[in-house]
Amino acid sequence: MSGFVTKPEPVQVPGLTHLHTGKVRDLYRAESGELVMVASDRTSAFDWVLPNEIPDKGRVLTQLSLWWFERIADIVPNHVISTEVPAGAPADWAGRTMICKSLEMVPVECVARGYLTGSGLKEYVKDRTVCGIALPEGLEDGSELPSPIYTPALKAEVGEHDENVSYEETARRIGADLAATLRQTTLAVYSRARDVARDRGLILADTKFEFGLLDGELVIGDEVLTPDSSRYWPADEWQPGRAQPSFDKQIIRNWLASPASGWDPAGELPPPVLPAEVTERVRARYVEAYELLTGLSWS
């Protein structure tokens, strides 16, 4: 069993219709037809949305996405219209809200990997492949791949695992031309972001994107290149052959999997509340990633 420990009730705002409560984001539709996307401070681990939040997380994700959208605009357009808070919405929505174009979302989560880690490492150890793509011998945890690879997945519902699928399977489901465009665009955006991050002392190990279509044009949506959707490592601490320190929520996973939590990630009981010390460490890590990438101070 997994999902929300306690699913929040949607905020009621005049003129907005609530559409969906996700792991992090709440989605509304305005009377004009535009989508209103609000990034909460919720966080998830082991397919559970945890009972307590990480302060400022939603704002960090939103502001970092906006920063990246500007830097990849020459590769692919994005769905953002404005960041104005709708009339009647809570003041807390400031800084975490995006008014967006309504897209026909492509049912594929587009993943780019430049380094070997996570689920890719487990498959490589077993078969010398990642999502069916053959890789050379001699790689280890944290190794840079000979070149970035595209490993699509099918997005799951809250509480379920995304399902890795072959490129050929995506071509069968959505058509060869669109599948090829997704792969090309995903790898182009990843390569741009990898180089930007490297200049700022960070390694972008892997990332995932969601795309939609608007009048036949491919548009990138949701969030981009945040610590929630990407794996960043400090370049000066990179050492293949071991797990790398990261800027994502690995701190949470480590605590939940430790004896200190008293919780079994493989069991059926919901996870416990995070200690204040863990919550603050995670918040600081998100803020640090924002500041390193953008060169701006978080306030």
PDB file of C-alpha atoms in Angstrom:
ATOM      1  CA  MET A   1       0.000   0.000   0.000  1.00  0.00           C
ATOM      2  CA  SER A   2       1.193   3.531  -0.750  1.00  0.00           C
ATOM      3  CA  GLY A   3      -0.013   6.973  -1.824  1.00  0.00           C
ATOM      4  CA  PHE A   4      -0.941   9.878   0.430  1.00  0.00           C
ATOM      5  CA  VAL A   5      -0.592   9.457   4.177  1.00  0.00           C
ATOM      6  CA  THR A   6      -3.233  12.192   4.399  1.00  0.00           C
ATOM      7  CA  LYS A   7      -4.560  13.570   1.123  1.00  0.00           C
ATOM      8  CA  PRO A   8      -5.055  17.329   1.420  1.00  0.00           C
ATOM      9  CA  GLU A   9      -8.356  18.946   0.609  1.00  0.00           C
ATOM     10  CA  PRO A  10      -8.055  21.231  -2.435  1.00  0.00           C
ATOM     11  CA  VAL A  11      -8.160  24.969  -1.851  1.00  0.00           C
ATOM     12  CA  GLN A  12     -11.359  26.513  -3.171  1.00  0.00           C
ATOM     13  CA  VAL A  13     -10.744  29.649  -5.251  1.00  0.00           C
ATOM     14  CA  PRO A  14     -13.514  31.577  -7.045  1.00  0.00           C
ATOM     15  CA  GLY A  15     -13.246  31.097 -10.801  1.00  0.00           C
ATOM     16  CA  LEU A  16     -10.968  28.057 -10.550  1.00  0.00           C
ATOM     17  CA  THR A  17     -11.963  24.409 -10.898  1.00  0.00           C
ATOM     18  CA  HIS A  18      -9.765  21.916  -9.104  1.00  0.00           C
ATOM     19  CA  LEU A  19      -8.598  19.188 -11.496  1.00  0.00           C
ATOM     20  CA  HIS A  20      -5.957  17.144  -9.726  1.00  0.00           C
ATOM     21  CA  THR A  21      -3.892  16.787  -6.562  1.00  0.00           C
ATOM     22  CA  GLY A  22      -0.505  15.290  -7.368  1.00  0.00           C
ATOM     23  CA  LYS A  23       2.464  14.314  -5.244  1.00  0.00           C
ATOM     24  CA  VAL A  24       3.643  17.920  -5.226  1.00  0.00           C
ATOM     25  CA  ARG A  25       1.437  20.021  -7.509  1.00  0.00           C
ATOM     26  CA  ASP A  26      -2.205  20.998  -7.438  1.00  0.00           C
ATOM     27  CA  LEU A  27      -3.798  21.682 -10.804  1.00  0.00           C
ATOM     28  CA  TYR A  28      -6.748  23.978 -11.492  1.00  0.00           C
ATOM     29  CA  ARG A  29      -8.488  25.263 -14.605  1.00  0.00           C
ATOM     30  CA  ALA A  30      -9.443  28.918 -14.913  1.00  0.00           C
ATOM     31  CA  GLU A  31     -12.678  30.014 -16.559  1.00  0.00           C
ATOM     32  CA  SER A  32     -10.541  31.241 -19.478  1.00  0.00           C
ATOM     33  CA  GLY A  33      -9.355  27.676 -20.043  1.00  0.00           C
ATOM     34  CA  GLU A  34      -5.829  28.286 -18.810  1.00  0.00           C
ATOM     35  CA  LEU A  35      -4.293  25.883 -16.315  1.00  0.00           C
ATOM     36  CA  VAL A  36      -3.149  27.050 -12.894  1.00  0.00           C
ATOM     37  CA  MET A  37      -0.336  24.955 -11.461  1.00  0.00           C
ATOM     38  CA  VAL A  38       0.540  25.400  -7.784  1.00  0.00           C
ATOM     39  CA  ALA A  39       3.653  23.732  -6.350  1.00  0.00           C
ATOM     40  CA  SER A  40       3.080  22.723  -2.735  1.00  0.00           C
ATOM     41  CA  ASP A  41       5.719  21.935  -0.133  1.00  0.00           C
ATOM     42  CA  ARG A  42       4.725  18.259  -0.131  1.00  0.00           C
ATOM     43  CA  THR A  43       7.397  15.656  -0.644  1.00  0.00           C
ATOM     44  CA  SER A  44       7.363  11.960  -1.430  1.00  0.00           C
ATOM     45  CA  ALA A  45       9.591   8.936  -0.882  1.00  0.00           C
ATOM     46  CA  PHE A  46       9.139   5.197  -1.433  1.00  0.00           C
ATOM     47  CA  ASP A  47       5.919   5.990  -3.361  1.00  0.00           C
ATOM     48  CA  TRP A  48       4.385   7.702  -0.312  1.00  0.00           C
ATOM     49  CA  VAL A  49       3.506  11.386  -0.024  1.00  0.00           C
ATOM     50  CA  LEU A  50       4.845  12.113   3.441  1.00  0.00           C
ATOM     51  CA  PRO A  51       2.786  13.561   6.288  1.00  0.00           C
ATOM     52  CA  ASN A  52       4.868  16.711   6.750  1.00  0.00           C
ATOM     53  CA  GLU A  53       6.164  19.300   4.309  1.00  0.00           C
ATOM     54  CA  ILE A  54       9.531  20.865   3.433  1.00  0.00           C
ATOM     55  CA  PRO A  55       9.213  24.652   3.916  1.00  0.00           C
ATOM     56  CA  ASP A  56       9.827  26.711   0.732  1.00  0.00           C
ATOM     57  CA  LYS A  57      10.184  23.610  -1.432  1.00  0.00           C
ATOM     58  CA  GLY A  58       7.357  24.536  -3.812  1.00  0.00           C
ATOM     59  CA  ARG A  59       8.729  28.020  -4.347  1.00  0.00           C
ATOM     60  CA  VAL A  60      12.242  26.716  -4.989  1.00  0.00           C
ATOM     61  CA  LEU A  61      10.928  24.241  -7.563  1.00  0.00           C
ATOM     62  CA  THR A  62       8.845  26.907  -9.297  1.00  0.00           C
ATOM     63  CA  GLN A  63      11.523  29.592  -9.382  1.00  0.00           C
ATOM     64  CA  LEU A  64      14.187  27.156 -10.572  1.00  0.00           C
ATOM     65  CA  SER A  65      11.883  25.849 -13.314  1.00  0.00           C
ATOM     66  CA  LEU A  66      11.248  29.401 -14.497  1.00  0.00           C
ATOM     67  CA  TRP A  67      15.000  30.078 -14.533  1.00  0.00           C
ATOM     68  CA  TRP A  68      15.640  26.972 -16.631  1.00  0.00           C
ATOM     69  CA  PHE A  69      12.725  27.611 -19.006  1.00  0.00           C
ATOM     70  CA  GLU A  70      14.481  30.819 -20.071  1.00  0.00           C
ATOM     71  CA  ARG A  71      17.749  28.972 -20.741  1.00  0.00           C
ATOM     72  CA  ILE A  72      16.265  26.288 -22.955  1.00  0.00           C
ATOM     73  CA  ALA A  73      13.720  28.440 -24.819  1.00  0.00           C
ATOM     74  CA  ASP A  74      15.724  28.277 -28.044  1.00  0.00           C
ATOM     75  CA  ILE A  75      15.497  24.460 -27.945  1.00  0.00           C
ATOM     76  CA  VAL A  76      11.836  24.001 -27.008  1.00  0.00           C
ATOM     77  CA  PRO A  77       9.028  26.401 -25.987  1.00  0.00           C
ATOM     78  CA  ASN A  78       7.393  26.034 -22.576  1.00  0.00           C
ATOM     79  CA  HIS A  79       3.840  26.217 -21.272  1.00  0.00           C
ATOM     80  CA  VAL A  80       4.152  29.243 -18.946  1.00  0.00           C
ATOM     81  CA  ILE A  81       1.946  32.265 -19.593  1.00  0.00           C
ATOM     82  CA  SER A  82       2.498  34.173 -16.341  1.00  0.00           C
ATOM     83  CA  THR A  83       3.216  33.808 -12.643  1.00  0.00           C
ATOM     84  CA  GLU A  84       0.430  36.115 -11.489  1.00  0.00           C
ATOM     85  CA  VAL A  85      -1.536  34.771  -8.546  1.00  0.00           C
ATOM     86  CA  PRO A  86      -5.240  34.474  -9.438  1.00  0.00           C
ATOM     87  CA  ALA A  87      -7.632  36.842  -7.676  1.00  0.00           C
ATOM     88  CA  GLY A  88      -9.000  35.328  -4.490  1.00  0.00           C
ATOM     89  CA  ALA A  89      -6.188  32.772  -4.147  1.00  0.00           C
ATOM     90  CA  PRO A  90      -4.302  32.441  -0.849  1.00  0.00           C
ATOM     91  CA  ALA A  91      -1.314  34.732  -0.375  1.00  0.00           C
ATOM     92  CA  ASP A  92       0.793  31.595   0.087  1.00  0.00           C
ATOM     93  CA  TRP A  93       0.416  30.880  -3.655  1.00  0.00           C
ATOM     94  CA  ALA A  94       2.839  33.725  -4.445  1.00  0.00           C
ATOM     95  CA  GLY A  95       6.085  32.425  -5.914  1.00  0.00           C
ATOM     96  CA  ARG A  96       4.756  28.903  -6.378  1.00  0.00           C
ATOM     97  CA  THR A  97       2.103  29.478  -9.059  1.00  0.00           C
ATOM     98  CA  MET A  98       2.340  29.244 -12.846  1.00  0.00           C
ATOM     99  CA  ILE A  99      -0.485  30.125 -15.231  1.00  0.00           C
ATOM    100  CA  CYS A 100       0.012  27.731 -18.128  1.00  0.00           C
ATOM    101  CA  LYS A 101      -1.222  26.882 -21.588  1.00  0.00           C
ATOM    102  CA  SER A 102      -3.369  23.783 -21.734  1.00  0.00           C
ATOM    103  CA  LEU A 103      -1.446  21.077 -23.572  1.00  0.00           C
ATOM    104  CA  GLU A 104      -2.315  17.688 -24.967  1.00  0.00           C
ATOM    105  CA  MET A 105       0.168  15.835 -22.787  1.00  0.00           C
ATOM    106  CA  VAL A 106       2.266  13.093 -24.352  1.00  0.00           C
ATOM    107  CA  PRO A 107       1.866   9.937 -22.202  1.00  0.00           C
ATOM    108  CA  VAL A 108       5.627   9.397 -21.943  1.00  0.00           C
ATOM    109  CA  GLU A 109       8.030  10.546 -19.242  1.00  0.00           C
ATOM    110  CA  CYS A 110      11.231  11.478 -21.051  1.00  0.00           C
ATOM    111  CA  VAL A 111      14.368  10.548 -19.114  1.00  0.00           C
ATOM    112  CA  ALA A 112      17.943  11.443 -20.027  1.00  0.00           C
ATOM    113  CA  ARG A 113      20.860   9.797 -18.243  1.00  0.00           C
ATOM    114  CA  GLY A 114      24.458  10.947 -18.433  1.00  0.00           C
ATOM    115  CA  TYR A 115      25.785   8.961 -15.481  1.00  0.00           C
ATOM    116  CA  LEU A 116      25.210   5.475 -14.129  1.00  0.00           C
ATOM    117  CA  THR A 117      23.253   5.389 -10.875  1.00  0.00           C
ATOM    118  CA  GLY A 118      19.908   4.468  -9.309  1.00  0.00           C
ATOM    119  CA  SER A 119      17.750   1.931 -11.117  1.00  0.00           C
ATOM    120  CA  GLY A 120      20.069   2.115 -14.113  1.00  0.00           C
ATOM    121  CA  LEU A 121      22.966   0.872 -12.008  1.00  0.00           C
ATOM    122  CA  LYS A 122      20.967  -2.110 -10.766  1.00  0.00           C
ATOM    123  CA  GLU A 123      20.115  -3.161 -14.323  1.00  0.00           C
ATOM    124  CA  TYR A 124      23.677  -2.584 -15.501  1.00  0.00           C
ATOM    125  CA  VAL A 125      25.127  -4.805 -12.767  1.00  0.00           C
ATOM    126  CA  LYS A 126      22.769  -7.576 -13.848  1.00  0.00           C
ATOM    127  CA  ASP A 127      22.703  -7.265 -17.649  1.00  0.00           C
ATOM    128  CA  ARG A 128      25.243  -4.590 -18.707  1.00  0.00           C
ATOM    129  CA  THR A 129      22.319  -2.580 -20.026  1.00  0.00           C
ATOM    130  CA  VAL A 130      20.198   0.389 -18.900  1.00  0.00           C
ATOM    131  CA  CYS A 131      16.579   0.201 -20.052  1.00  0.00           C
ATOM    132  CA  GLY A 132      17.734  -2.282 -22.672  1.00  0.00           C
ATOM    133  CA  ILE A 133      20.535  -0.050 -24.013  1.00  0.00           C
ATOM    134  CA  ALA A 134      23.854  -1.910 -24.055  1.00  0.00           C
ATOM    135  CA  LEU A 135      26.713  -0.229 -22.212  1.00  0.00           C
ATOM    136  CA  PRO A 136      30.443  -1.080 -22.073  1.00  0.00           C
ATOM    137  CA  GLU A 137      32.081  -3.159 -19.364  1.00  0.00           C
ATOM    138  CA  GLY A 138      33.876  -1.531 -16.469  1.00  0.00           C
ATOM    139  CA  LEU A 139      31.332   1.088 -15.398  1.00  0.00           C
ATOM    140  CA  GLU A 140      30.510   1.563 -11.724  1.00  0.00           C
ATOM    141  CA  ASP A 141      28.249   3.610  -9.478  1.00  0.00           C
ATOM    142  CA  GLY A 142      28.581   7.229 -10.594  1.00  0.00           C
ATOM    143  CA  SER A 143      30.469   6.558 -13.830  1.00  0.00           C
ATOM    144  CA  GLU A 144      29.908   8.988 -16.680  1.00  0.00           C
ATOM    145  CA  LEU A 145      28.344   7.221 -19.659  1.00  0.00           C
ATOM    146  CA  PRO A 146      30.136   7.316 -23.028  1.00  0.00           C
ATOM    147  CA  SER A 147      27.288   9.577 -24.204  1.00  0.00           C
ATOM    148  CA  PRO A 148      23.902  10.516 -22.739  1.00  0.00           C
ATOM    149  CA  ILE A 149      21.103   8.003 -23.281  1.00  0.00           C
ATOM    150  CA  TYR A 150      17.335   8.407 -23.587  1.00  0.00           C
ATOM    151  CA  THR A 151      15.267   6.021 -21.462  1.00  0.00           C
ATOM    152  CA  PRO A 152      11.516   6.754 -21.653  1.00  0.00           C
ATOM    153  CA  ALA A 153       8.975   5.664 -19.065  1.00  0.00           C
ATOM    154  CA  LEU A 154       5.218   5.595 -18.687  1.00  0.00           C
ATOM    155  CA  LYS A 155       4.052   7.893 -15.915  1.00  0.00           C
ATOM    156  CA  ALA A 156       2.255   6.156 -13.048  1.00  0.00           C
ATOM    157  CA  GLU A 157      -0.521   7.262 -10.732  1.00  0.00           C
ATOM    158  CA  VAL A 158       0.304   8.487  -7.214  1.00  0.00           C
ATOM    159  CA  GLY A 159       1.570   5.524  -5.214  1.00  0.00           C
ATOM    160  CA  GLU A 160       2.707   3.528  -8.247  1.00  0.00           C
ATOM    161  CA  HIS A 161       6.082   3.118  -9.942  1.00  0.00           C
ATOM    162  CA  ASP A 162       6.771   4.684 -13.337  1.00  0.00           C
ATOM    163  CA  GLU A 163       7.241   1.906 -15.887  1.00  0.00           C
ATOM    164  CA  ASN A 164      10.393   1.927 -18.012  1.00  0.00           C
ATOM    165  CA  VAL A 165       9.658   1.091 -21.638  1.00  0.00           C
ATOM    166  CA  SER A 166      11.787   0.737 -24.750  1.00  0.00           C
ATOM    167  CA  TYR A 167      12.112   3.504 -27.307  1.00  0.00           C
ATOM    168  CA  GLU A 168      10.511   1.153 -29.813  1.00  0.00           C
ATOM    169  CA  GLU A 169       7.487   0.751 -27.546  1.00  0.00           C
ATOM    170  CA  THR A 170       7.009   4.527 -27.353  1.00  0.00           C
ATOM    171  CA  ALA A 171       7.199   4.706 -31.145  1.00  0.00           C
ATOM    172  CA  ARG A 172       4.491   2.060 -31.368  1.00  0.00           C
ATOM    173  CA  ARG A 173       2.242   3.933 -28.918  1.00  0.00           C
ATOM    174  CA  ILE A 174       2.644   7.526 -30.078  1.00  0.00           C
ATOM    175  CA  GLY A 175       4.103   7.247 -33.570  1.00  0.00           C
ATOM    176  CA  ALA A 176       7.644   7.129 -34.902  1.00  0.00           C
ATOM    177  CA  ASP A 177       7.942  10.835 -35.718  1.00  0.00           C
ATOM    178  CA  LEU A 178       6.822  12.071 -32.290  1.00  0.00           C
ATOM    179  CA  ALA A 179       8.947   9.451 -30.505  1.00  0.00           C
ATOM    180  CA  ALA A 180      12.017  10.591 -32.439  1.00  0.00           C
ATOM    181  CA  THR A 181      11.295  14.254 -31.679  1.00  0.00           C
ATOM    182  CA  LEU A 182      10.931  13.490 -27.967  1.00  0.00           C
ATOM    183  CA  ARG A 183      14.261  11.678 -27.896  1.00  0.00           C
ATOM    184  CA  GLN A 184      16.083  14.395 -29.820  1.00  0.00           C
ATOM    185  CA  THR A 185      14.611  17.220 -27.726  1.00  0.00           C
ATOM    186  CA  THR A 186      15.190  15.435 -24.412  1.00  0.00           C
ATOM    187  CA  LEU A 187      18.863  14.830 -25.171  1.00  0.00           C
ATOM    188  CA  ALA A 188      19.337  18.387 -26.465  1.00  0.00           C
ATOM    189  CA  VAL A 189      17.858  19.930 -23.310  1.00  0.00           C
ATOM    190  CA  TYR A 190      19.833  17.569 -21.084  1.00  0.00           C
ATOM    191  CA  SER A 191      23.091  18.405 -22.865  1.00  0.00           C
ATOM    192  CA  ARG A 192      22.471  22.152 -22.517  1.00  0.00           C
ATOM    193  CA  ALA A 193      21.596  21.827 -18.827  1.00  0.00           C
ATOM    194  CA  ARG A 194      24.531  19.488 -18.133  1.00  0.00           C
ATOM    195  CA  ASP A 195      26.941  22.087 -19.506  1.00  0.00           C
ATOM    196  CA  VAL A 196      25.325  24.953 -17.575  1.00  0.00           C
ATOM    197  CA  ALA A 197      25.401  22.937 -14.350  1.00  0.00           C
ATOM    198  CA  ARG A 198      29.024  21.924 -14.923  1.00  0.00           C
ATOM    199  CA  ASP A 199      30.029  25.581 -15.198  1.00  0.00           C
ATOM    200  CA  ARG A 200      28.480  26.069 -11.756  1.00  0.00           C
ATOM    201  CA  GLY A 201      30.251  23.171 -10.091  1.00  0.00           C
ATOM    202  CA  LEU A 202      27.431  20.657 -10.380  1.00  0.00           C
ATOM    203  CA  ILE A 203      27.020  17.372 -12.224  1.00  0.00           C
ATOM    204  CA  LEU A 204      23.593  16.721 -13.732  1.00  0.00           C
ATOM    205  CA  ALA A 205      23.499  12.934 -13.542  1.00  0.00           C
ATOM    206  CA  ASP A 206      20.008  12.428 -14.959  1.00  0.00           C
ATOM    207  CA  THR A 207      16.704  14.207 -15.393  1.00  0.00           C
ATOM    208  CA  LYS A 208      13.159  13.712 -16.631  1.00  0.00           C
ATOM    209  CA  PHE A 209      10.831  15.906 -18.667  1.00  0.00           C
ATOM    210  CA  GLU A 210       7.175  15.978 -19.624  1.00  0.00           C
ATOM    211  CA  PHE A 211       6.039  17.298 -22.981  1.00  0.00           C
ATOM    212  CA  GLY A 212       2.737  18.169 -24.570  1.00  0.00           C
ATOM    213  CA  LEU A 213       1.427  19.296 -27.923  1.00  0.00           C
ATOM    214  CA  LEU A 214      -0.135  22.663 -28.691  1.00  0.00           C
ATOM    215  CA  ASP A 215      -1.429  23.082 -32.232  1.00  0.00           C
ATOM    216  CA  GLY A 216       0.936  20.321 -33.304  1.00  0.00           C
ATOM    217  CA  GLU A 217       4.009  21.944 -31.718  1.00  0.00           C
ATOM    218  CA  LEU A 218       6.015  20.190 -29.012  1.00  0.00           C
ATOM    219  CA  VAL A 219       6.002  22.154 -25.733  1.00  0.00           C
ATOM    220  CA  ILE A 220       7.770  21.323 -22.475  1.00  0.00           C
ATOM    221  CA  GLY A 221       5.603  21.442 -19.373  1.00  0.00           C
ATOM    222  CA  ASP A 222       5.401  20.715 -15.651  1.00  0.00           C
ATOM    223  CA  GLU A 223       8.733  21.371 -13.912  1.00  0.00           C
ATOM    224  CA  VAL A 224      12.196  21.254 -15.447  1.00  0.00           C
ATOM    225  CA  LEU A 225      15.646  20.508 -14.073  1.00  0.00           C
ATOM    226  CA  THR A 226      14.733  20.849 -10.392  1.00  0.00           C
ATOM    227  CA  PRO A 227      16.094  18.681  -7.561  1.00  0.00           C
ATOM    228  CA  ASP A 228      12.763  16.824  -7.663  1.00  0.00           C
ATOM    229  CA  SER A 229      13.018  15.894 -11.332  1.00  0.00           C
ATOM    230  CA  SER A 230      16.807  15.698 -11.626  1.00  0.00           C
ATOM    231  CA  ARG A 231      19.809  14.228  -9.859  1.00  0.00           C
ATOM    232  CA  TYR A 232      22.510  16.827  -9.136  1.00  0.00           C
ATOM    233  CA  TRP A 233      25.883  16.014  -7.576  1.00  0.00           C
ATOM    234  CA  PRO A 234      28.604  18.391  -6.355  1.00  0.00           C
ATOM    235  CA  ALA A 235      31.370  18.086  -8.962  1.00  0.00           C
ATOM    236  CA  ASP A 236      34.179  18.479  -6.436  1.00  0.00           C
ATOM    237  CA  GLU A 237      32.905  15.446  -4.485  1.00  0.00           C
ATOM    238  CA  TRP A 238      32.248  13.197  -7.480  1.00  0.00           C
ATOM    239  CA  GLN A 239      33.966   9.855  -7.032  1.00  0.00           C
ATOM    240  CA  PRO A 240      32.805   6.891  -9.148  1.00  0.00           C
ATOM    241  CA  GLY A 241      32.580   3.612  -7.287  1.00  0.00           C
ATOM    242  CA  ARG A 242      30.318   4.823  -4.488  1.00  0.00           C
ATOM    243  CA  ALA A 243      27.010   6.567  -3.950  1.00  0.00           C
ATOM    244  CA  GLN A 244      27.361  10.281  -4.659  1.00  0.00           C
ATOM    245  CA  PRO A 245      26.146  13.043  -2.325  1.00  0.00           C
ATOM    246  CA  SER A 246      23.176  14.683  -4.042  1.00  0.00           C
ATOM    247  CA  PHE A 247      20.877  17.681  -3.900  1.00  0.00           C
ATOM    248  CA  ASP A 248      17.643  15.723  -4.007  1.00  0.00           C
ATOM    249  CA  LYS A 249      15.588  14.117  -1.244  1.00  0.00           C
ATOM    250  CA  GLN A 250      18.048  11.274  -0.656  1.00  0.00           C
ATOM    251  CA  ILE A 251      18.417  12.597   2.895  1.00  0.00           C
ATOM    252  CA  ILE A 252      14.761  11.682   3.452  1.00  0.00           C
ATOM    253  CA  ARG A 253      15.117   8.228   1.911  1.00  0.00           C
ATOM    254  CA  ASN A 254      18.195   7.523   4.010  1.00  0.00           C
ATOM    255  CA  TRP A 255      16.426   8.461   7.238  1.00  0.00           C
ATOM    256  CA  LEU A 256      13.266   6.528   6.411  1.00  0.00           C
ATOM    257  CA  ALA A 257      15.335   3.431   5.613  1.00  0.00           C
ATOM    258  CA  SER A 258      17.410   3.746   8.805  1.00  0.00           C
ATOM    259  CA  PRO A 259      16.663   2.155  12.192  1.00  0.00           C
ATOM    260  CA  ALA A 260      16.075   5.673  13.541  1.00  0.00           C
ATOM    261  CA  SER A 261      12.757   5.923  11.688  1.00  0.00           C
ATOM    262  CA  GLY A 262      11.442   2.604  13.003  1.00  0.00           C
ATOM    263  CA  TRP A 263       9.699   2.166   9.647  1.00  0.00           C
ATOM    264  CA  ASP A 264       9.906  -0.537   6.996  1.00  0.00           C
ATOM    265  CA  PRO A 265       9.829   0.929   3.450  1.00  0.00           C
ATOM    266  CA  ALA A 266       8.783  -2.487   2.146  1.00  0.00           C
ATOM    267  CA  GLY A 267       5.906  -2.791   4.592  1.00  0.00           C
ATOM    268  CA  GLU A 268       2.301  -1.647   4.365  1.00  0.00           C
ATOM    269  CA  LEU A 269       2.225   0.940   7.153  1.00  0.00           C
ATOM    270  CA  PRO A 270       2.497   4.637   6.208  1.00  0.00           C
ATOM    271  CA  PRO A 271       5.792   6.430   6.917  1.00  0.00           C
ATOM    272  CA  PRO A 272       6.303   8.489  10.074  1.00  0.00           C
ATOM    273  CA  VAL A 273       6.634  12.249  10.395  1.00  0.00           C
ATOM    274  CA  LEU A 274      10.127  13.489   9.555  1.00  0.00           C
ATOM    275  CA  PRO A 275      12.141  14.964  12.438  1.00  0.00           C
ATOM    276  CA  ALA A 276      12.678  18.727  12.311  1.00  0.00           C
ATOM    277  CA  GLU A 277      16.416  18.203  11.817  1.00  0.00           C
ATOM    278  CA  VAL A 278      15.852  16.101   8.686  1.00  0.00           C
ATOM    279  CA  THR A 279      13.282  18.559   7.330  1.00  0.00           C
ATOM    280  CA  GLU A 280      15.681  21.488   7.751  1.00  0.00           C
ATOM    281  CA  ARG A 281      18.581  19.638   6.147  1.00  0.00           C
ATOM    282  CA  VAL A 282      16.446  18.847   3.108  1.00  0.00           C
ATOM    283  CA  ARG A 283      15.226  22.440   2.833  1.00  0.00           C
ATOM    284  CA  ALA A 284      18.809  23.698   3.003  1.00  0.00           C
ATOM    285  CA  ARG A 285      19.827  21.290   0.241  1.00  0.00           C
ATOM    286  CA  TYR A 286      17.072  22.518  -2.103  1.00  0.00           C
ATOM    287  CA  VAL A 287      18.002  26.143  -1.423  1.00  0.00           C
ATOM    288  CA  GLU A 288      21.690  25.393  -1.987  1.00  0.00           C
ATOM    289  CA  ALA A 289      20.949  23.846  -5.377  1.00  0.00           C
ATOM    290  CA  TYR A 290      18.938  26.928  -6.361  1.00  0.00           C
ATOM    291  CA  GLU A 291      21.683  29.309  -5.288  1.00  0.00           C
ATOM    292  CA  LEU A 292      24.487  27.355  -6.961  1.00  0.00           C
ATOM    293  CA  LEU A 293      22.648  27.096 -10.266  1.00  0.00           C
ATOM    294  CA  THR A 294      21.212  30.590 -10.505  1.00  0.00           C
ATOM    295  CA  GLY A 295      23.894  32.559  -8.670  1.00  0.00           C
ATOM    296  CA  LEU A 296      21.072  34.269  -6.760  1.00  0.00           C
ATOM    297  CA  SER A 297      20.476  34.381  -3.019  1.00  0.00           C
ATOM    298  CA  TRP A 298      17.309  32.717  -1.757  1.00  0.00           C
ATOM    299  CA  SER A 299      15.129  34.868   0.464  1.00  0.00           C
TER     300      SER A 299
END
